[in-house]
Amino acid sequence: EGLSAAVREVFVRLYEEGLIYRGDYITHWCPRCQTALSDLEVEHNELDGHLYYVRYFLVNGEGHLTVATTRPETILGDTAVAVNPNDPRYASYVGRQVFLPLIQREIPIIADNYVTVEFGTGALKITPAHDPYDFQVGQRHGLPSCKVIDEKGKMTGEAAGRYVGMDRFQCRQVLLEDLRQAGQLEKIEDHRHAVGHCQRCQTVVEPLLSSQWFVRMETLAEPAIKAVQDGRVRIIPKSWEKTYFEWMTNIRDWCISRQIWWGHQIPAWHCRDCGEITVGRTTPDRCSACQSFRIIQETDVLDTWFSSALWPFSTLGWPQQTKDLQVFYPTSVLVTSFDILFFWVARMIMMGLKFREDVPFRDVYIHPLVRDPHGRKMSKTRGNVIDPLVMIDRYGTDAFRFALTAFAAQGRDILLSEERIQGYRNFTNKVWNAARFVLMNLDGYPTANREGNIQEEGDLYGLEGENLKEVDRWILSRLARTIEQVREALEGYRFNEVASFLYQFIWHEYCDWYLELIKPRLTASGPNRPVVQRIMAGILDLCLRMLHPIMPFITEDIWQQLPVKGDTITLAPFPQQEERWLDSQREEEMTFCMEVIGEIRNIRSELRISPSKKLKALLSSQDNWELNILRRHSEDISLLASLVSLEITSKAEKVKNGIAAATGKTEIFVLPDQEIDLEGKIQRLHKEIAQIEKELTFVEDKLTNEKFLSKAPKEIVEKNVRRKDALKEKETKLRKGVERIRWNG
């Protein structure tokens, strides 16, 4: 009842201000749905059609004008032929009369700037009852309207002759044959053009003259345009603003009446005696003009988007001044898809400004569409539908949510595949395993009393710096930057960046590096163990809080097991950046160490040396900064590079039987023992390279074959391109492995 009262109040106010009116106008009519449609409910699809050239013979004198049309059945409703006043070909024809083909009704030749000189023959048939632009031309020149197609798509009595009662497309074929026999069909050309279809049922719509209810949009649109221009409403991504402005500045009056059986019945009553219309907030018992009791309510209902446009305030109790309305209007953000930017978003802004004198929301976030891996819309017919429920059963809700978030880049659709979802299940497992490691190593650490206050040791924000190691300062600095990046990305609705920052920090920094580096300190007794426990548990706590909006289930489950205060992670404060943790120097130093370790690991990988096999290494650098870092982090390098011994020197040396690499100004020499057959490894690498070259040649030949490119499906071509890139990357890696080996026989 409250929503119905809001709809009626808005309708009446707009009517009283002259912004709602009833009039004869060309509307899009669906012969199947039997209702008028707004401009936005019509989809214009490009179709292959024809351009029919028809002769209109002059009434007085010899000769004719040739008119080109895509809809010959509407010839029966022509009331004029128009030419451009600046077209010298037809200057002498303006003001004369022609016979309407087949019917022989006389119609005038008029001049109007609407006619395009270059299209067709430059002479345009005018059918005011069946074309919105022809209707405007007819209004300017006082032309009559002849309705020859009815609401069911059949020819009316005004069509005359044997065409009456025919379906519009059947009539087209019969009429063309009659024109051909009468010598009035000059030629037919192929012509690709946009044809309007009903959004609901895909029936070809019929522009039809009928009495409908309209809202004058120009007055309502102007404030809504300014609201986006001055930033009171932000459209995100900003690229959609251009589309919004183009539609709003060229907006046409909105047809709000529908001839369907459901919806808000228009609160207007027609008088059977005087014909006047009474509009009221309550149901009247008599005509407001002549006081007759013979009144009947309008049978049309309102377009569903009319009531939907009021949603931000009608749901809060408006027109009553409720507490909800005061508290929750305007709201902060509307999340929606681009395809209802005009159906709904723009209309909510217009109505909110009109009836609440404020915008309904501050931000409009246009989210991407989910498509298949090849960018196609998902369709049961194509068989490319990815069922969310199946993916959730297979990979888990959190993994599926994270996958969608990771690919939700602004302005780009999500190309989703099962493989991508599976990849983020691995990340989910990584979080589980990290949490298990932390929880297994918290023995002796204070536990939280969830009904009271946790002991001070459990508060990461209160951490002091005297007992912190180099890697502790590094991970806390990286955490501080990640918190800042995540907060900024969330505020900017860059959700894919949120996922990327968290993925990078949690997996590649916290798990792969920090948790590995602190293992010796966790197994040793001493004053440093509680500090390490505090840091690893505190970081996990803050990471879970940042992950929670994306992955609500595992984060809650793990958080309940951590020694933290609170009943639920949902109510835990979102992490704030601690500037005192920021340490650019430690980050730069650790990045260099990670590069050194990475180069040693690459040598292992390229030469197929088992990770369990301990190696010897020598690091040589004449750069004092690098040298100091290497010496301070020698234990970390030995631990994560799995070295049995490590020598660090400032001397430039040539190392016999060493496998070399370099990063920065540091030379890296891995010294395998004599058990490793380096010469044999080189031969095997060359054999692999030869095999890859053979396969690469085959793939490249296909991709340079025009016949293959023109006939193969797009996804097959793309698969071969990806295969080529992968082979090249592998070839480069293997060649680099060969170059690393310095073998002196």
PDB file of C-alpha atoms in Angstrom, residues 587-733:
ATOM      1  CA  GLU A 587      61.791  -3.469   1.462  1.00  0.00           C
ATOM      2  CA  GLU A 588      64.511  -2.612  -1.045  1.00  0.00           C
ATOM      3  CA  GLU A 589      67.061  -4.784   0.752  1.00  0.00           C
ATOM      4  CA  MET A 590      64.714  -7.758   1.007  1.00  0.00           C
ATOM      5  CA  THR A 591      63.763  -7.443  -2.649  1.00  0.00           C
ATOM      6  CA  PHE A 592      67.444  -7.759  -3.547  1.00  0.00           C
ATOM      7  CA  CYS A 593      67.830 -10.844  -1.330  1.00  0.00           C
ATOM      8  CA  MET A 594      64.774 -12.431  -2.896  1.00  0.00           C
ATOM      9  CA  GLU A 595      66.276 -11.853  -6.356  1.00  0.00           C
ATOM     10  CA  VAL A 596      69.488 -13.610  -5.326  1.00  0.00           C
ATOM     11  CA  ILE A 597      67.558 -16.571  -3.905  1.00  0.00           C
ATOM     12  CA  GLY A 598      65.347 -16.612  -7.007  1.00  0.00           C
ATOM     13  CA  GLU A 599      68.379 -16.867  -9.321  1.00  0.00           C
ATOM     14  CA  ILE A 600      69.761 -19.835  -7.369  1.00  0.00           C
ATOM     15  CA  ARG A 601      66.333 -21.506  -7.496  1.00  0.00           C
ATOM     16  CA  ASN A 602      66.170 -20.876 -11.260  1.00  0.00           C
ATOM     17  CA  ILE A 603      69.479 -22.697 -11.705  1.00  0.00           C
ATOM     18  CA  ARG A 604      68.047 -25.672  -9.819  1.00  0.00           C
ATOM     19  CA  SER A 605      64.922 -25.658 -11.987  1.00  0.00           C
ATOM     20  CA  GLU A 606      66.645 -25.221 -15.332  1.00  0.00           C
ATOM     21  CA  LEU A 607      69.224 -27.917 -14.648  1.00  0.00           C
ATOM     22  CA  ARG A 608      66.719 -30.296 -13.031  1.00  0.00           C
ATOM     23  CA  ILE A 609      68.617 -30.361  -9.712  1.00  0.00           C
ATOM     24  CA  SER A 610      66.445 -31.818  -6.944  1.00  0.00           C
ATOM     25  CA  PRO A 611      65.282 -29.294  -4.285  1.00  0.00           C
ATOM     26  CA  SER A 612      66.443 -31.744  -1.594  1.00  0.00           C
ATOM     27  CA  LYS A 613      70.029 -31.689  -2.874  1.00  0.00           C
ATOM     28  CA  LYS A 614      72.127 -29.200  -0.928  1.00  0.00           C
ATOM     29  CA  LEU A 615      74.357 -26.947  -3.023  1.00  0.00           C
ATOM     30  CA  LYS A 616      77.376 -24.748  -2.476  1.00  0.00           C
ATOM     31  CA  ALA A 617      77.288 -21.130  -3.605  1.00  0.00           C
ATOM     32  CA  LEU A 618      79.608 -18.191  -3.897  1.00  0.00           C
ATOM     33  CA  LEU A 619      78.329 -14.590  -4.081  1.00  0.00           C
ATOM     34  CA  SER A 620      80.708 -11.944  -5.341  1.00  0.00           C
ATOM     35  CA  SER A 621      80.074  -8.203  -5.359  1.00  0.00           C
ATOM     36  CA  GLN A 622      82.197  -5.067  -5.263  1.00  0.00           C
ATOM     37  CA  ASP A 623      79.164  -2.934  -4.372  1.00  0.00           C
ATOM     38  CA  ASN A 624      79.291  -2.170  -0.644  1.00  0.00           C
ATOM     39  CA  TRP A 625      75.505  -1.799  -0.304  1.00  0.00           C
ATOM     40  CA  GLU A 626      74.849  -5.192  -1.890  1.00  0.00           C
ATOM     41  CA  LEU A 627      77.711  -6.793  -0.003  1.00  0.00           C
ATOM     42  CA  ASN A 628      76.425  -5.632   3.386  1.00  0.00           C
ATOM     43  CA  ILE A 629      72.935  -6.939   2.610  1.00  0.00           C
ATOM     44  CA  LEU A 630      74.280 -10.319   1.529  1.00  0.00           C
ATOM     45  CA  ARG A 631      76.288 -10.679   4.735  1.00  0.00           C
ATOM     46  CA  ARG A 632      73.386  -9.626   7.003  1.00  0.00           C
ATOM     47  CA  HIS A 633      71.017 -12.024   5.252  1.00  0.00           C
ATOM     48  CA  SER A 634      73.431 -14.913   4.688  1.00  0.00           C
ATOM     49  CA  GLU A 635      71.425 -17.243   6.948  1.00  0.00           C
ATOM     50  CA  ASP A 636      68.181 -16.375   5.148  1.00  0.00           C
ATOM     51  CA  ILE A 637      69.781 -16.997   1.752  1.00  0.00           C
ATOM     52  CA  SER A 638      71.229 -20.343   2.845  1.00  0.00           C
ATOM     53  CA  LEU A 639      67.896 -21.428   4.314  1.00  0.00           C
ATOM     54  CA  LEU A 640      65.638 -20.609   1.362  1.00  0.00           C
ATOM     55  CA  ALA A 641      68.154 -21.482  -1.391  1.00  0.00           C
ATOM     56  CA  SER A 642      68.883 -24.826   0.349  1.00  0.00           C
ATOM     57  CA  LEU A 643      72.646 -24.338   0.533  1.00  0.00           C
ATOM     58  CA  VAL A 644      75.128 -26.470   2.404  1.00  0.00           C
ATOM     59  CA  SER A 645      77.666 -23.645   2.368  1.00  0.00           C
ATOM     60  CA  LEU A 646      77.733 -20.006   1.271  1.00  0.00           C
ATOM     61  CA  GLU A 647      80.772 -17.834   0.653  1.00  0.00           C
ATOM     62  CA  ILE A 648      80.414 -14.070   0.245  1.00  0.00           C
ATOM     63  CA  THR A 649      83.334 -12.095  -1.141  1.00  0.00           C
ATOM     64  CA  SER A 650      84.163  -8.691  -2.529  1.00  0.00           C
ATOM     65  CA  LYS A 651      86.744 -10.145  -4.928  1.00  0.00           C
ATOM     66  CA  ALA A 652      85.935 -10.682  -8.581  1.00  0.00           C
ATOM     67  CA  GLU A 653      86.722 -14.340  -9.169  1.00  0.00           C
ATOM     68  CA  LYS A 654      86.503 -16.828 -12.004  1.00  0.00           C
ATOM     69  CA  VAL A 655      84.973 -19.995 -10.683  1.00  0.00           C
ATOM     70  CA  LYS A 656      85.853 -23.284 -12.292  1.00  0.00           C
ATOM     71  CA  ASN A 657      82.995 -25.708 -12.909  1.00  0.00           C
ATOM     72  CA  GLY A 658      80.508 -23.111 -11.650  1.00  0.00           C
ATOM     73  CA  ILE A 659      77.033 -22.318 -12.900  1.00  0.00           C
ATOM     74  CA  ALA A 660      76.731 -18.542 -13.114  1.00  0.00           C
ATOM     75  CA  ALA A 661      73.972 -15.980 -12.794  1.00  0.00           C
ATOM     76  CA  ALA A 662      73.807 -12.339 -11.795  1.00  0.00           C
ATOM     77  CA  THR A 663      71.475  -9.782 -10.248  1.00  0.00           C
ATOM     78  CA  GLY A 664      72.289  -6.153  -9.691  1.00  0.00           C
ATOM     79  CA  LYS A 665      76.098  -5.958  -9.373  1.00  0.00           C
ATOM     80  CA  THR A 666      76.342  -9.341  -7.691  1.00  0.00           C
ATOM     81  CA  GLU A 667      77.661 -12.424  -9.479  1.00  0.00           C
ATOM     82  CA  ILE A 668      76.201 -15.726  -8.325  1.00  0.00           C
ATOM     83  CA  PHE A 669      78.065 -19.012  -8.683  1.00  0.00           C
ATOM     84  CA  VAL A 670      76.384 -22.307  -7.820  1.00  0.00           C
ATOM     85  CA  LEU A 671      78.990 -25.034  -7.226  1.00  0.00           C
ATOM     86  CA  PRO A 672      77.442 -28.469  -7.709  1.00  0.00           C
ATOM     87  CA  ASP A 673      79.452 -31.453  -6.553  1.00  0.00           C
ATOM     88  CA  GLN A 674      80.924 -33.872  -9.068  1.00  0.00           C
ATOM     89  CA  GLU A 675      77.867 -36.124  -8.969  1.00  0.00           C
ATOM     90  CA  ILE A 676      76.077 -33.751 -11.344  1.00  0.00           C
ATOM     91  CA  ASP A 677      76.845 -34.488 -14.999  1.00  0.00           C
ATOM     92  CA  LEU A 678      76.830 -30.944 -16.374  1.00  0.00           C
ATOM     93  CA  GLU A 679      77.834 -32.021 -19.869  1.00  0.00           C
ATOM     94  CA  GLY A 680      75.005 -34.534 -19.956  1.00  0.00           C
ATOM     95  CA  LYS A 681      72.576 -31.849 -18.751  1.00  0.00           C
ATOM     96  CA  ILE A 682      73.659 -29.545 -21.596  1.00  0.00           C
ATOM     97  CA  GLN A 683      72.994 -32.302 -24.125  1.00  0.00           C
ATOM     98  CA  ARG A 684      69.533 -32.980 -22.665  1.00  0.00           C
ATOM     99  CA  LEU A 685      68.725 -29.243 -22.719  1.00  0.00           C
ATOM    100  CA  HIS A 686      69.755 -29.026 -26.391  1.00  0.00           C
ATOM    101  CA  LYS A 687      67.542 -32.034 -27.144  1.00  0.00           C
ATOM    102  CA  GLU A 688      64.558 -30.352 -25.455  1.00  0.00           C
ATOM    103  CA  ILE A 689      65.250 -27.120 -27.351  1.00  0.00           C
ATOM    104  CA  ALA A 690      65.282 -28.994 -30.674  1.00  0.00           C
ATOM    105  CA  GLN A 691      61.933 -30.629 -29.882  1.00  0.00           C
ATOM    106  CA  ILE A 692      60.419 -27.262 -28.946  1.00  0.00           C
ATOM    107  CA  GLU A 693      61.761 -25.649 -32.138  1.00  0.00           C
ATOM    108  CA  LYS A 694      60.095 -28.386 -34.198  1.00  0.00           C
ATOM    109  CA  GLU A 695      56.741 -27.873 -32.476  1.00  0.00           C
ATOM    110  CA  LEU A 696      57.104 -24.087 -32.644  1.00  0.00           C
ATOM    111  CA  THR A 697      57.678 -24.219 -36.413  1.00  0.00           C
ATOM    112  CA  PHE A 698      54.499 -26.290 -36.824  1.00  0.00           C
ATOM    113  CA  VAL A 699      52.396 -23.818 -34.790  1.00  0.00           C
ATOM    114  CA  GLU A 700      53.874 -20.744 -36.522  1.00  0.00           C
ATOM    115  CA  ASP A 701      53.187 -22.266 -39.963  1.00  0.00           C
ATOM    116  CA  LYS A 702      49.522 -22.647 -38.992  1.00  0.00           C
ATOM    117  CA  LEU A 703      49.314 -19.053 -37.761  1.00  0.00           C
ATOM    118  CA  THR A 704      50.759 -17.703 -41.022  1.00  0.00           C
ATOM    119  CA  ASN A 705      48.412 -19.834 -43.133  1.00  0.00           C
ATOM    120  CA  GLU A 706      45.614 -17.571 -44.425  1.00  0.00           C
ATOM    121  CA  LYS A 707      43.368 -20.568 -45.104  1.00  0.00           C
ATOM    122  CA  PHE A 708      43.655 -21.731 -41.482  1.00  0.00           C
ATOM    123  CA  LEU A 709      43.090 -18.224 -40.099  1.00  0.00           C
ATOM    124  CA  SER A 710      39.965 -17.660 -42.222  1.00  0.00           C
ATOM    125  CA  LYS A 711      38.303 -21.034 -41.585  1.00  0.00           C
ATOM    126  CA  ALA A 712      39.320 -22.023 -38.045  1.00  0.00           C
ATOM    127  CA  PRO A 713      37.045 -20.969 -35.152  1.00  0.00           C
ATOM    128  CA  LYS A 714      38.288 -17.959 -33.217  1.00  0.00           C
ATOM    129  CA  GLU A 715      38.909 -19.984 -30.059  1.00  0.00           C
ATOM    130  CA  ILE A 716      41.128 -22.466 -31.977  1.00  0.00           C
ATOM    131  CA  VAL A 717      43.226 -19.622 -33.401  1.00  0.00           C
ATOM    132  CA  GLU A 718      43.578 -18.086 -29.934  1.00  0.00           C
ATOM    133  CA  LYS A 719      44.565 -21.475 -28.491  1.00  0.00           C
ATOM    134  CA  ASN A 720      47.379 -21.751 -31.068  1.00  0.00           C
ATOM    135  CA  VAL A 721      48.556 -18.208 -30.303  1.00  0.00           C
ATOM    136  CA  ARG A 722      48.745 -19.066 -26.599  1.00  0.00           C
ATOM    137  CA  ARG A 723      50.604 -22.297 -27.444  1.00  0.00           C
ATOM    138  CA  LYS A 724      53.139 -20.362 -29.526  1.00  0.00           C
ATOM    139  CA  ASP A 725      53.778 -17.897 -26.689  1.00  0.00           C
ATOM    140  CA  ALA A 726      54.210 -20.722 -24.161  1.00  0.00           C
ATOM    141  CA  LEU A 727      56.686 -22.559 -26.421  1.00  0.00           C
ATOM    142  CA  LYS A 728      58.744 -19.402 -26.964  1.00  0.00           C
ATOM    143  CA  GLU A 729      58.852 -18.744 -23.238  1.00  0.00           C
ATOM    144  CA  LYS A 730      59.997 -22.310 -22.550  1.00  0.00           C
ATOM    145  CA  GLU A 731      62.628 -22.130 -25.306  1.00  0.00           C
ATOM    146  CA  THR A 732      64.042 -18.904 -23.833  1.00  0.00           C
ATOM    147  CA  LYS A 733      64.221 -20.466 -20.384  1.00  0.00           C
TER     148      LYS A 733
END
